[in-house]
Amino acid sequence: MAFRATTGLLFLIALLHGCGPARSPQRAAVPARKSGPAPQVLAVYEAWFGHPRHITVAYSSHDPAVIRRQIREAKSLGIAGFVLDWYGYREPFIDQSYALMQSIAAEEHFHLAMMYDETEEDDGATDEALEDFKLFNKNYLAPSAPGREAYLMNEGRPVIFIFPKHHTDWSRVRAEVNKWDKPPLLIDEYPPRPSAIAMDGYYAWVSPGPKGWAADGSHWGDGYLTDFYTMMQSKYPDKIAVGTAWAGFNDSKASWGLNRHIAARCGQTLTDTVNLWRQHAAESYMPYLLIATWNDYEEGTAIEGGSYNCGAEKRQRILP
């Protein structure tokens, strides 16, 4: 696998300098943009490569040299941190990857955050989540945890993303994590579910939108993303909105695949999803843009290596 720089992560520099797009007169009035620090770009990272249940790529997620190289490439593109998909006690291989990455991220002055992947089991899901969060707090958020300074913080609180399976009682988890010295901000996938009161914000995720999956992959998600940004601004203005961009989708290599596709269109899908975030971030402050993903080759969303951009190799930063 080539490790050349990716391309197509575009169009945010003007926004950060206060030059957002003009508002359309047909659009409803929205509140003035909230003040805040410059948005940060994050990328979801899968740390399971080298495990026999997953496809073989040209590296292991346990190789420190690979992790350091990936972090440096991401930084060169303006990515401020990885959001690592983490399964707690269920996946010790990935937990080892996380520990390694947090230590290296601290050395490289790079951020890291956890995306908690809920269990798919109905029974005991909440108890399992409680134990996993206890483990994570002890091993990675405690003041003495190796690489603790790399963890992504928002106003002094650790940011934790949730990848839902809809079996956990998050009100119980919220009650427990509120006892932590620094209670985390919990960011769930949109749309909100019954446990919304326990959540501090929402992120969008890869979706073809209301038209569903197209055989040719032409439904790239504009309707879904527009709904997400509009609803977050109008209905959930008190919650953190995390915009999301993706380069495409193709789950043909995944053991769980269902032959679903979003065409990369030589980088245009990434450009379009970034542009939607840019348009709405100009009107309502969003602290993060989440790239889905850095390296999920099984679902065809990886931007690492630039395979989605029809061979272009030009290096381009996301943010200044």
PDB file of C-alpha atoms in Angstrom:
ATOM      1  CA  MET A   1       0.000   0.000   0.000  1.00  0.00           C
ATOM      2  CA  ALA A   2       1.324   3.414  -0.919  1.00  0.00           C
ATOM      3  CA  PHE A   3       1.683   6.003   1.814  1.00  0.00           C
ATOM      4  CA  ARG A   4       1.584   9.051  -0.432  1.00  0.00           C
ATOM      5  CA  ALA A   5      -0.314  12.093   0.807  1.00  0.00           C
ATOM      6  CA  THR A   6      -3.995  12.222   0.096  1.00  0.00           C
ATOM      7  CA  THR A   7      -5.784  14.924  -1.842  1.00  0.00           C
ATOM      8  CA  GLY A   8      -9.258  16.386  -1.997  1.00  0.00           C
ATOM      9  CA  LEU A   9      -9.488  17.617   1.625  1.00  0.00           C
ATOM     10  CA  LEU A  10     -10.411  21.118   0.586  1.00  0.00           C
ATOM     11  CA  PHE A  11     -12.048  24.488   1.046  1.00  0.00           C
ATOM     12  CA  LEU A  12     -11.756  25.258   4.758  1.00  0.00           C
ATOM     13  CA  ILE A  13      -9.028  27.894   4.859  1.00  0.00           C
ATOM     14  CA  ALA A  14     -11.348  30.712   3.731  1.00  0.00           C
ATOM     15  CA  LEU A  15     -13.878  29.769   6.377  1.00  0.00           C
ATOM     16  CA  LEU A  16     -11.330  29.873   9.164  1.00  0.00           C
ATOM     17  CA  HIS A  17     -10.338  33.368   8.081  1.00  0.00           C
ATOM     18  CA  GLY A  18     -13.931  34.539   8.238  1.00  0.00           C
ATOM     19  CA  CYS A  19     -14.770  34.264   4.550  1.00  0.00           C
ATOM     20  CA  GLY A  20     -17.693  31.850   4.579  1.00  0.00           C
ATOM     21  CA  PRO A  21     -20.111  31.604   1.686  1.00  0.00           C
ATOM     22  CA  ALA A  22     -22.880  34.169   1.323  1.00  0.00           C
ATOM     23  CA  ARG A  23     -26.232  33.178   2.771  1.00  0.00           C
ATOM     24  CA  SER A  24     -29.030  32.445   0.351  1.00  0.00           C
ATOM     25  CA  PRO A  25     -31.996  34.831   0.751  1.00  0.00           C
ATOM     26  CA  GLN A  26     -34.331  31.823   0.538  1.00  0.00           C
ATOM     27  CA  ARG A  27     -32.933  30.226   3.677  1.00  0.00           C
ATOM     28  CA  ALA A  28     -34.567  30.711   7.053  1.00  0.00           C
ATOM     29  CA  ALA A  29     -32.793  32.997   9.458  1.00  0.00           C
ATOM     30  CA  VAL A  30     -30.357  31.222  11.774  1.00  0.00           C
ATOM     31  CA  PRO A  31     -28.673  32.374  14.986  1.00  0.00           C
ATOM     32  CA  ALA A  32     -25.369  34.173  14.660  1.00  0.00           C
ATOM     33  CA  ARG A  33     -22.366  31.899  14.655  1.00  0.00           C
ATOM     34  CA  LYS A  34     -21.194  31.050  18.137  1.00  0.00           C
ATOM     35  CA  SER A  35     -17.683  32.063  19.019  1.00  0.00           C
ATOM     36  CA  GLY A  36     -15.055  29.457  19.699  1.00  0.00           C
ATOM     37  CA  PRO A  37     -11.566  28.281  18.816  1.00  0.00           C
ATOM     38  CA  ALA A  38     -10.723  27.307  15.254  1.00  0.00           C
ATOM     39  CA  PRO A  39     -12.398  24.017  14.272  1.00  0.00           C
ATOM     40  CA  GLN A  40     -10.270  20.889  14.326  1.00  0.00           C
ATOM     41  CA  VAL A  41     -10.295  18.077  11.783  1.00  0.00           C
ATOM     42  CA  LEU A  42     -10.354  14.544  13.203  1.00  0.00           C
ATOM     43  CA  ALA A  43     -10.298  11.208  11.382  1.00  0.00           C
ATOM     44  CA  VAL A  44     -11.756   7.867  12.485  1.00  0.00           C
ATOM     45  CA  TYR A  45      -9.040   5.226  12.779  1.00  0.00           C
ATOM     46  CA  GLU A  46      -9.462   1.424  12.711  1.00  0.00           C
ATOM     47  CA  ALA A  47      -6.805  -0.350  14.786  1.00  0.00           C
ATOM     48  CA  TRP A  48      -7.553  -3.985  13.966  1.00  0.00           C
ATOM     49  CA  PHE A  49      -5.150  -4.671  11.098  1.00  0.00           C
ATOM     50  CA  GLY A  50      -2.975  -7.654  11.844  1.00  0.00           C
ATOM     51  CA  HIS A  51      -5.831  -9.488  13.545  1.00  0.00           C
ATOM     52  CA  PRO A  52      -6.892 -12.655  11.657  1.00  0.00           C
ATOM     53  CA  ARG A  53     -10.581 -11.649  11.556  1.00  0.00           C
ATOM     54  CA  HIS A  54      -9.800  -8.700   9.320  1.00  0.00           C
ATOM     55  CA  ILE A  55      -8.425  -8.322   5.817  1.00  0.00           C
ATOM     56  CA  THR A  56      -4.696  -8.142   5.270  1.00  0.00           C
ATOM     57  CA  VAL A  57      -3.202  -4.766   4.450  1.00  0.00           C
ATOM     58  CA  ALA A  58       0.442  -3.765   4.174  1.00  0.00           C
ATOM     59  CA  TYR A  59       0.871  -3.049   7.883  1.00  0.00           C
ATOM     60  CA  SER A  60       0.019  -4.062  11.433  1.00  0.00           C
ATOM     61  CA  SER A  61      -1.825  -1.788  13.840  1.00  0.00           C
ATOM     62  CA  HIS A  62       0.749  -2.829  16.438  1.00  0.00           C
ATOM     63  CA  ASP A  63       3.726  -1.432  14.500  1.00  0.00           C
ATOM     64  CA  PRO A  64       4.998   1.774  16.176  1.00  0.00           C
ATOM     65  CA  ALA A  65       6.773   2.903  13.006  1.00  0.00           C
ATOM     66  CA  VAL A  66       3.535   2.666  11.023  1.00  0.00           C
ATOM     67  CA  ILE A  67       1.567   4.588  13.651  1.00  0.00           C
ATOM     68  CA  ARG A  68       4.171   7.332  13.788  1.00  0.00           C
ATOM     69  CA  ARG A  69       4.208   7.608   9.986  1.00  0.00           C
ATOM     70  CA  GLN A  70       0.399   7.766   9.839  1.00  0.00           C
ATOM     71  CA  ILE A  71       0.257  10.481  12.482  1.00  0.00           C
ATOM     72  CA  ARG A  72       2.837  12.571  10.642  1.00  0.00           C
ATOM     73  CA  GLU A  73       1.009  12.169   7.336  1.00  0.00           C
ATOM     74  CA  ALA A  74      -2.270  13.152   8.974  1.00  0.00           C
ATOM     75  CA  LYS A  75      -0.667  16.217  10.545  1.00  0.00           C
ATOM     76  CA  SER A  76       0.726  17.269   7.171  1.00  0.00           C
ATOM     77  CA  LEU A  77      -2.859  17.311   5.880  1.00  0.00           C
ATOM     78  CA  GLY A  78      -4.126  19.459   8.739  1.00  0.00           C
ATOM     79  CA  ILE A  79      -5.706  16.591  10.697  1.00  0.00           C
ATOM     80  CA  ALA A  80      -5.412  17.298  14.412  1.00  0.00           C
ATOM     81  CA  GLY A  81      -6.237  13.861  15.802  1.00  0.00           C
ATOM     82  CA  PHE A  82      -7.516  10.325  15.332  1.00  0.00           C
ATOM     83  CA  VAL A  83     -10.741   8.972  16.819  1.00  0.00           C
ATOM     84  CA  LEU A  84      -9.924   5.333  17.458  1.00  0.00           C
ATOM     85  CA  ASP A  85     -12.715   2.750  17.329  1.00  0.00           C
ATOM     86  CA  TRP A  86     -12.437   0.939  20.711  1.00  0.00           C
ATOM     87  CA  TYR A  87     -14.332  -2.090  22.057  1.00  0.00           C
ATOM     88  CA  GLY A  88     -13.164  -2.349  25.655  1.00  0.00           C
ATOM     89  CA  TYR A  89     -12.704  -5.794  27.160  1.00  0.00           C
ATOM     90  CA  ARG A  90     -14.168  -7.464  24.046  1.00  0.00           C
ATOM     91  CA  GLU A  91     -11.165  -6.698  21.821  1.00  0.00           C
ATOM     92  CA  PRO A  92      -7.791  -6.864  23.602  1.00  0.00           C
ATOM     93  CA  PHE A  93      -5.942  -6.578  20.263  1.00  0.00           C
ATOM     94  CA  ILE A  94      -7.504  -3.170  19.619  1.00  0.00           C
ATOM     95  CA  ASP A  95      -6.979  -2.118  23.224  1.00  0.00           C
ATOM     96  CA  GLN A  96      -3.255  -2.795  22.774  1.00  0.00           C
ATOM     97  CA  SER A  97      -3.316  -0.690  19.602  1.00  0.00           C
ATOM     98  CA  TYR A  98      -4.969   2.142  21.500  1.00  0.00           C
ATOM     99  CA  ALA A  99      -2.369   2.103  24.269  1.00  0.00           C
ATOM    100  CA  LEU A 100       0.444   2.229  21.716  1.00  0.00           C
ATOM    101  CA  MET A 101      -1.142   5.037  19.738  1.00  0.00           C
ATOM    102  CA  GLN A 102      -1.860   7.233  22.753  1.00  0.00           C
ATOM    103  CA  SER A 103       1.781   7.110  23.825  1.00  0.00           C
ATOM    104  CA  ILE A 104       3.036   7.906  20.313  1.00  0.00           C
ATOM    105  CA  ALA A 105       0.413  10.633  19.797  1.00  0.00           C
ATOM    106  CA  ALA A 106       1.683  12.412  22.909  1.00  0.00           C
ATOM    107  CA  GLU A 107       5.233  12.318  21.542  1.00  0.00           C
ATOM    108  CA  GLU A 108       4.035  13.681  18.197  1.00  0.00           C
ATOM    109  CA  HIS A 109       1.832  16.424  19.729  1.00  0.00           C
ATOM    110  CA  PHE A 110      -1.238  14.862  18.144  1.00  0.00           C
ATOM    111  CA  HIS A 111      -4.695  14.302  19.606  1.00  0.00           C
ATOM    112  CA  LEU A 112      -6.457  11.009  20.216  1.00  0.00           C
ATOM    113  CA  ALA A 113     -10.033  10.259  21.233  1.00  0.00           C
ATOM    114  CA  MET A 114     -12.013   7.081  21.767  1.00  0.00           C
ATOM    115  CA  MET A 115     -15.090   6.023  19.811  1.00  0.00           C
ATOM    116  CA  TYR A 116     -16.829   3.455  21.981  1.00  0.00           C
ATOM    117  CA  ASP A 117     -18.272   0.656  19.852  1.00  0.00           C
ATOM    118  CA  GLU A 118     -21.266  -0.716  21.763  1.00  0.00           C
ATOM    119  CA  THR A 119     -21.836  -4.449  22.011  1.00  0.00           C
ATOM    120  CA  GLU A 120     -24.419  -5.991  19.696  1.00  0.00           C
ATOM    121  CA  GLU A 121     -25.724  -8.185  22.525  1.00  0.00           C
ATOM    122  CA  ASP A 122     -28.979  -7.226  24.233  1.00  0.00           C
ATOM    123  CA  ASP A 123     -28.220  -8.817  27.590  1.00  0.00           C
ATOM    124  CA  GLY A 124     -25.738  -7.047  29.795  1.00  0.00           C
ATOM    125  CA  ALA A 125     -24.905  -4.246  27.341  1.00  0.00           C
ATOM    126  CA  THR A 126     -25.168  -1.518  29.966  1.00  0.00           C
ATOM    127  CA  ASP A 127     -23.116  -3.399  32.557  1.00  0.00           C
ATOM    128  CA  GLU A 128     -20.485  -4.064  29.902  1.00  0.00           C
ATOM    129  CA  ALA A 129     -20.367  -0.403  28.933  1.00  0.00           C
ATOM    130  CA  LEU A 130     -19.965   0.584  32.582  1.00  0.00           C
ATOM    131  CA  GLU A 131     -17.007  -1.788  32.981  1.00  0.00           C
ATOM    132  CA  ASP A 132     -15.442  -0.651  29.711  1.00  0.00           C
ATOM    133  CA  PHE A 133     -15.694   3.019  30.665  1.00  0.00           C
ATOM    134  CA  LYS A 134     -14.172   2.255  34.056  1.00  0.00           C
ATOM    135  CA  LEU A 135     -11.294   0.496  32.294  1.00  0.00           C
ATOM    136  CA  PHE A 136     -10.806   3.358  29.864  1.00  0.00           C
ATOM    137  CA  ASN A 137     -10.825   5.995  32.571  1.00  0.00           C
ATOM    138  CA  LYS A 138      -8.253   4.112  34.626  1.00  0.00           C
ATOM    139  CA  ASN A 139      -5.893   3.174  31.783  1.00  0.00           C
ATOM    140  CA  TYR A 140      -6.094   6.207  29.496  1.00  0.00           C
ATOM    141  CA  LEU A 141      -7.581   9.231  31.264  1.00  0.00           C
ATOM    142  CA  ALA A 142      -5.989   9.036  34.701  1.00  0.00           C
ATOM    143  CA  PRO A 143      -3.296  11.687  35.290  1.00  0.00           C
ATOM    144  CA  SER A 144      -0.616   8.982  35.361  1.00  0.00           C
ATOM    145  CA  ALA A 145      -1.794   7.206  32.169  1.00  0.00           C
ATOM    146  CA  PRO A 146       0.920   7.046  29.468  1.00  0.00           C
ATOM    147  CA  GLY A 147       0.247   9.668  26.816  1.00  0.00           C
ATOM    148  CA  ARG A 148      -2.637  11.185  28.775  1.00  0.00           C
ATOM    149  CA  GLU A 149      -1.802  14.667  27.469  1.00  0.00           C
ATOM    150  CA  ALA A 150      -2.684  13.574  23.932  1.00  0.00           C
ATOM    151  CA  TYR A 151      -6.342  12.953  24.737  1.00  0.00           C
ATOM    152  CA  LEU A 152      -8.824  15.282  23.003  1.00  0.00           C
ATOM    153  CA  MET A 153     -10.319  17.761  25.464  1.00  0.00           C
ATOM    154  CA  ASN A 154     -13.097  20.313  25.066  1.00  0.00           C
ATOM    155  CA  GLU A 155     -13.186  22.996  27.734  1.00  0.00           C
ATOM    156  CA  GLY A 156     -11.294  20.707  30.089  1.00  0.00           C
ATOM    157  CA  ARG A 157     -13.469  17.626  29.503  1.00  0.00           C
ATOM    158  CA  PRO A 158     -12.487  14.496  27.516  1.00  0.00           C
ATOM    159  CA  VAL A 159     -14.471  13.963  24.320  1.00  0.00           C
ATOM    160  CA  ILE A 160     -15.846  10.435  23.808  1.00  0.00           C
ATOM    161  CA  PHE A 161     -17.701   9.364  20.668  1.00  0.00           C
ATOM    162  CA  ILE A 162     -20.315   6.582  20.677  1.00  0.00           C
ATOM    163  CA  PHE A 163     -20.863   4.123  17.816  1.00  0.00           C
ATOM    164  CA  PRO A 164     -24.366   2.864  18.650  1.00  0.00           C
ATOM    165  CA  LYS A 165     -25.892  -0.597  18.626  1.00  0.00           C
ATOM    166  CA  HIS A 166     -28.934   0.576  20.627  1.00  0.00           C
ATOM    167  CA  HIS A 167     -28.681  -1.809  23.598  1.00  0.00           C
ATOM    168  CA  THR A 168     -27.090   0.387  26.273  1.00  0.00           C
ATOM    169  CA  ASP A 169     -28.930   2.456  28.868  1.00  0.00           C
ATOM    170  CA  TRP A 170     -26.878   5.610  28.508  1.00  0.00           C
ATOM    171  CA  SER A 171     -28.652   7.360  31.374  1.00  0.00           C
ATOM    172  CA  ARG A 172     -26.995   4.838  33.716  1.00  0.00           C
ATOM    173  CA  VAL A 173     -23.614   5.342  32.054  1.00  0.00           C
ATOM    174  CA  ARG A 174     -24.050   9.109  32.233  1.00  0.00           C
ATOM    175  CA  ALA A 175     -24.749   8.914  35.967  1.00  0.00           C
ATOM    176  CA  GLU A 176     -21.512   6.981  36.532  1.00  0.00           C
ATOM    177  CA  VAL A 177     -19.215   9.070  34.335  1.00  0.00           C
ATOM    178  CA  ASN A 178     -20.521  12.232  35.965  1.00  0.00           C
ATOM    179  CA  LYS A 179     -18.652  11.025  39.060  1.00  0.00           C
ATOM    180  CA  TRP A 180     -15.314  11.215  37.235  1.00  0.00           C
ATOM    181  CA  ASP A 181     -12.937  14.010  38.129  1.00  0.00           C
ATOM    182  CA  LYS A 182     -13.503  15.366  34.612  1.00  0.00           C
ATOM    183  CA  PRO A 183     -16.837  14.030  33.298  1.00  0.00           C
ATOM    184  CA  PRO A 184     -16.597  13.308  29.565  1.00  0.00           C
ATOM    185  CA  LEU A 185     -18.594  14.860  26.774  1.00  0.00           C
ATOM    186  CA  LEU A 186     -20.537  12.040  25.094  1.00  0.00           C
ATOM    187  CA  ILE A 187     -21.043  12.489  21.335  1.00  0.00           C
ATOM    188  CA  ASP A 188     -23.537  10.074  19.767  1.00  0.00           C
ATOM    189  CA  GLU A 189     -24.419   9.283  16.169  1.00  0.00           C
ATOM    190  CA  TYR A 190     -27.281  11.267  14.633  1.00  0.00           C
ATOM    191  CA  PRO A 191     -30.300  10.998  14.761  1.00  0.00           C
ATOM    192  CA  PRO A 192     -30.973  11.178  18.508  1.00  0.00           C
ATOM    193  CA  ARG A 193     -32.392   8.123  20.268  1.00  0.00           C
ATOM    194  CA  PRO A 194     -34.337   7.771  23.554  1.00  0.00           C
ATOM    195  CA  SER A 195     -31.137   8.275  25.571  1.00  0.00           C
ATOM    196  CA  ALA A 196     -30.616  11.738  24.043  1.00  0.00           C
ATOM    197  CA  ILE A 197     -30.759  13.436  27.433  1.00  0.00           C
ATOM    198  CA  ALA A 198     -27.495  11.683  28.359  1.00  0.00           C
ATOM    199  CA  MET A 199     -25.664  12.982  25.290  1.00  0.00           C
ATOM    200  CA  ASP A 200     -23.721  16.214  24.853  1.00  0.00           C
ATOM    201  CA  GLY A 201     -23.735  16.226  21.069  1.00  0.00           C
ATOM    202  CA  TYR A 202     -24.064  14.345  17.793  1.00  0.00           C
ATOM    203  CA  TYR A 203     -21.975  13.496  14.759  1.00  0.00           C
ATOM    204  CA  ALA A 204     -23.135  12.530  11.283  1.00  0.00           C
ATOM    205  CA  TRP A 205     -22.094   9.193   9.788  1.00  0.00           C
ATOM    206  CA  VAL A 206     -21.660   7.782   6.289  1.00  0.00           C
ATOM    207  CA  SER A 207     -25.087   7.556   4.668  1.00  0.00           C
ATOM    208  CA  PRO A 208     -26.534   7.670   1.140  1.00  0.00           C
ATOM    209  CA  GLY A 209     -29.412   9.770   2.440  1.00  0.00           C
ATOM    210  CA  PRO A 210     -33.192   9.318   2.209  1.00  0.00           C
ATOM    211  CA  LYS A 211     -33.014   7.986  -1.352  1.00  0.00           C
ATOM    212  CA  GLY A 212     -31.132   4.917  -0.114  1.00  0.00           C
ATOM    213  CA  TRP A 213     -28.240   3.046  -1.688  1.00  0.00           C
ATOM    214  CA  ALA A 214     -27.889   3.391  -5.460  1.00  0.00           C
ATOM    215  CA  ALA A 215     -26.408   0.557  -7.525  1.00  0.00           C
ATOM    216  CA  ASP A 216     -24.012   3.007  -9.172  1.00  0.00           C
ATOM    217  CA  GLY A 217     -23.133   4.705  -5.859  1.00  0.00           C
ATOM    218  CA  SER A 218     -24.464   8.073  -7.011  1.00  0.00           C
ATOM    219  CA  HIS A 219     -26.353   8.819  -3.772  1.00  0.00           C
ATOM    220  CA  TRP A 220     -23.532  10.348  -1.756  1.00  0.00           C
ATOM    221  CA  GLY A 221     -25.508  11.678   1.235  1.00  0.00           C
ATOM    222  CA  ASP A 222     -26.328  15.322   0.572  1.00  0.00           C
ATOM    223  CA  GLY A 223     -29.918  14.992   1.849  1.00  0.00           C
ATOM    224  CA  TYR A 224     -28.841  13.271   5.064  1.00  0.00           C
ATOM    225  CA  LEU A 225     -26.094  15.786   5.792  1.00  0.00           C
ATOM    226  CA  THR A 226     -28.332  18.758   5.053  1.00  0.00           C
ATOM    227  CA  ASP A 227     -30.932  17.362   7.449  1.00  0.00           C
ATOM    228  CA  PHE A 228     -28.280  16.796  10.106  1.00  0.00           C
ATOM    229  CA  TYR A 229     -26.892  20.327   9.961  1.00  0.00           C
ATOM    230  CA  THR A 230     -30.324  21.938   9.740  1.00  0.00           C
ATOM    231  CA  MET A 231     -31.736  19.968  12.663  1.00  0.00           C
ATOM    232  CA  MET A 232     -28.683  20.538  14.848  1.00  0.00           C
ATOM    233  CA  GLN A 233     -28.967  24.282  14.274  1.00  0.00           C
ATOM    234  CA  SER A 234     -32.732  24.540  14.737  1.00  0.00           C
ATOM    235  CA  LYS A 235     -33.673  21.782  17.203  1.00  0.00           C
ATOM    236  CA  TYR A 236     -30.487  21.013  19.146  1.00  0.00           C
ATOM    237  CA  PRO A 237     -28.590  24.318  19.346  1.00  0.00           C
ATOM    238  CA  ASP A 238     -27.487  23.456  22.892  1.00  0.00           C
ATOM    239  CA  LYS A 239     -25.701  20.290  21.705  1.00  0.00           C
ATOM    240  CA  ILE A 240     -22.264  19.945  20.113  1.00  0.00           C
ATOM    241  CA  ALA A 241     -22.571  19.345  16.367  1.00  0.00           C
ATOM    242  CA  VAL A 242     -19.722  17.390  14.762  1.00  0.00           C
ATOM    243  CA  GLY A 243     -19.759  17.600  10.987  1.00  0.00           C
ATOM    244  CA  THR A 244     -18.640  14.587   8.971  1.00  0.00           C
ATOM    245  CA  ALA A 245     -17.083  14.119   5.545  1.00  0.00           C
ATOM    246  CA  TRP A 246     -16.382  10.942   3.610  1.00  0.00           C
ATOM    247  CA  ALA A 247     -14.660   9.965   0.395  1.00  0.00           C
ATOM    248  CA  GLY A 248     -16.942   7.061  -0.539  1.00  0.00           C
ATOM    249  CA  PHE A 249     -18.176   3.682   0.638  1.00  0.00           C
ATOM    250  CA  ASN A 250     -17.816   0.108  -0.637  1.00  0.00           C
ATOM    251  CA  ASP A 251     -18.311  -2.800   1.767  1.00  0.00           C
ATOM    252  CA  SER A 252     -17.456  -5.556  -0.726  1.00  0.00           C
ATOM    253  CA  LYS A 253     -14.321  -6.515   1.227  1.00  0.00           C
ATOM    254  CA  ALA A 254     -16.095  -6.729   4.567  1.00  0.00           C
ATOM    255  CA  SER A 255     -17.261 -10.097   5.881  1.00  0.00           C
ATOM    256  CA  TRP A 256     -20.489  -8.325   6.891  1.00  0.00           C
ATOM    257  CA  GLY A 257     -20.836  -6.488   3.554  1.00  0.00           C
ATOM    258  CA  LEU A 258     -24.199  -5.960   1.836  1.00  0.00           C
ATOM    259  CA  ASN A 259     -22.935  -4.711  -1.548  1.00  0.00           C
ATOM    260  CA  ARG A 260     -23.489  -1.052  -0.662  1.00  0.00           C
ATOM    261  CA  HIS A 261     -21.696   1.721  -2.516  1.00  0.00           C
ATOM    262  CA  ILE A 262     -21.102   5.453  -2.507  1.00  0.00           C
ATOM    263  CA  ALA A 263     -18.955   6.409  -5.470  1.00  0.00           C
ATOM    264  CA  ALA A 264     -15.784   8.366  -4.732  1.00  0.00           C
ATOM    265  CA  ARG A 265     -16.115  10.280  -8.027  1.00  0.00           C
ATOM    266  CA  CYS A 266     -12.355  10.910  -8.164  1.00  0.00           C
ATOM    267  CA  GLY A 267     -12.461  12.869  -4.912  1.00  0.00           C
ATOM    268  CA  GLN A 268     -15.638  14.838  -5.600  1.00  0.00           C
ATOM    269  CA  THR A 269     -17.609  13.053  -2.873  1.00  0.00           C
ATOM    270  CA  LEU A 270     -15.058  14.140  -0.277  1.00  0.00           C
ATOM    271  CA  THR A 271     -15.069  17.648  -1.694  1.00  0.00           C
ATOM    272  CA  ASP A 272     -18.866  17.857  -1.593  1.00  0.00           C
ATOM    273  CA  THR A 273     -19.208  16.539   1.959  1.00  0.00           C
ATOM    274  CA  VAL A 274     -16.509  18.929   3.185  1.00  0.00           C
ATOM    275  CA  ASN A 275     -18.252  21.793   1.405  1.00  0.00           C
ATOM    276  CA  LEU A 276     -21.559  21.053   3.146  1.00  0.00           C
ATOM    277  CA  TRP A 277     -19.831  21.222   6.515  1.00  0.00           C
ATOM    278  CA  ARG A 278     -18.167  24.461   5.494  1.00  0.00           C
ATOM    279  CA  GLN A 279     -21.460  26.078   4.486  1.00  0.00           C
ATOM    280  CA  HIS A 280     -23.182  25.257   7.753  1.00  0.00           C
ATOM    281  CA  ALA A 281     -20.158  25.880   9.970  1.00  0.00           C
ATOM    282  CA  ALA A 282     -20.175  29.444   8.641  1.00  0.00           C
ATOM    283  CA  GLU A 283     -23.558  29.930  10.331  1.00  0.00           C
ATOM    284  CA  SER A 284     -23.341  27.854  13.507  1.00  0.00           C
ATOM    285  CA  TYR A 285     -20.109  27.046  15.325  1.00  0.00           C
ATOM    286  CA  MET A 286     -19.016  23.421  15.024  1.00  0.00           C
ATOM    287  CA  PRO A 287     -15.777  22.579  16.830  1.00  0.00           C
ATOM    288  CA  TYR A 288     -14.889  19.474  14.801  1.00  0.00           C
ATOM    289  CA  LEU A 289     -15.036  17.985  11.336  1.00  0.00           C
ATOM    290  CA  LEU A 290     -14.834  14.183  11.439  1.00  0.00           C
ATOM    291  CA  ILE A 291     -13.355  12.367   8.431  1.00  0.00           C
ATOM    292  CA  ALA A 292     -14.884   8.888   8.058  1.00  0.00           C
ATOM    293  CA  THR A 293     -12.415   7.307   7.798  1.00  0.00           C
ATOM    294  CA  TRP A 294      -8.631   7.319   7.782  1.00  0.00           C
ATOM    295  CA  ASN A 295      -8.170   3.612   7.113  1.00  0.00           C
ATOM    296  CA  ASP A 296     -11.309   1.464   6.977  1.00  0.00           C
ATOM    297  CA  TYR A 297     -10.457  -0.563   3.888  1.00  0.00           C
ATOM    298  CA  GLU A 298     -13.158  -3.133   4.564  1.00  0.00           C
ATOM    299  CA  GLU A 299     -15.932  -0.596   4.035  1.00  0.00           C
ATOM    300  CA  GLY A 300     -14.045   1.415   1.431  1.00  0.00           C
ATOM    301  CA  THR A 301     -13.996   4.717   3.293  1.00  0.00           C
ATOM    302  CA  ALA A 302     -10.219   5.094   3.740  1.00  0.00           C
ATOM    303  CA  ILE A 303      -8.509   8.320   2.714  1.00  0.00           C
ATOM    304  CA  GLU A 304      -5.058   6.995   3.636  1.00  0.00           C
ATOM    305  CA  GLY A 305      -3.027   6.539   0.476  1.00  0.00           C
ATOM    306  CA  GLY A 306      -5.371   8.564  -1.725  1.00  0.00           C
ATOM    307  CA  SER A 307      -6.918   5.568  -3.518  1.00  0.00           C
ATOM    308  CA  TYR A 308     -10.217   7.436  -3.924  1.00  0.00           C
ATOM    309  CA  ASN A 309      -8.792  10.311  -5.974  1.00  0.00           C
ATOM    310  CA  CYS A 310      -8.082   8.634  -9.344  1.00  0.00           C
ATOM    311  CA  GLY A 311      -4.326   8.654  -8.868  1.00  0.00           C
ATOM    312  CA  ALA A 312      -3.783  12.305  -7.991  1.00  0.00           C
ATOM    313  CA  GLU A 313      -0.903  12.710  -5.568  1.00  0.00           C
ATOM    314  CA  LYS A 314      -0.882  16.416  -4.781  1.00  0.00           C
ATOM    315  CA  ARG A 315      -0.498  17.113  -1.073  1.00  0.00           C
ATOM    316  CA  GLN A 316      -3.150  19.435   0.302  1.00  0.00           C
ATOM    317  CA  ARG A 317      -3.888  20.412   3.868  1.00  0.00           C
ATOM    318  CA  ILE A 318      -7.362  20.412   5.370  1.00  0.00           C
ATOM    319  CA  LEU A 319      -6.759  23.297   7.750  1.00  0.00           C
ATOM    320  CA  PRO A 320      -3.951  25.832   8.040  1.00  0.00           C
TER     321      PRO A 320
END
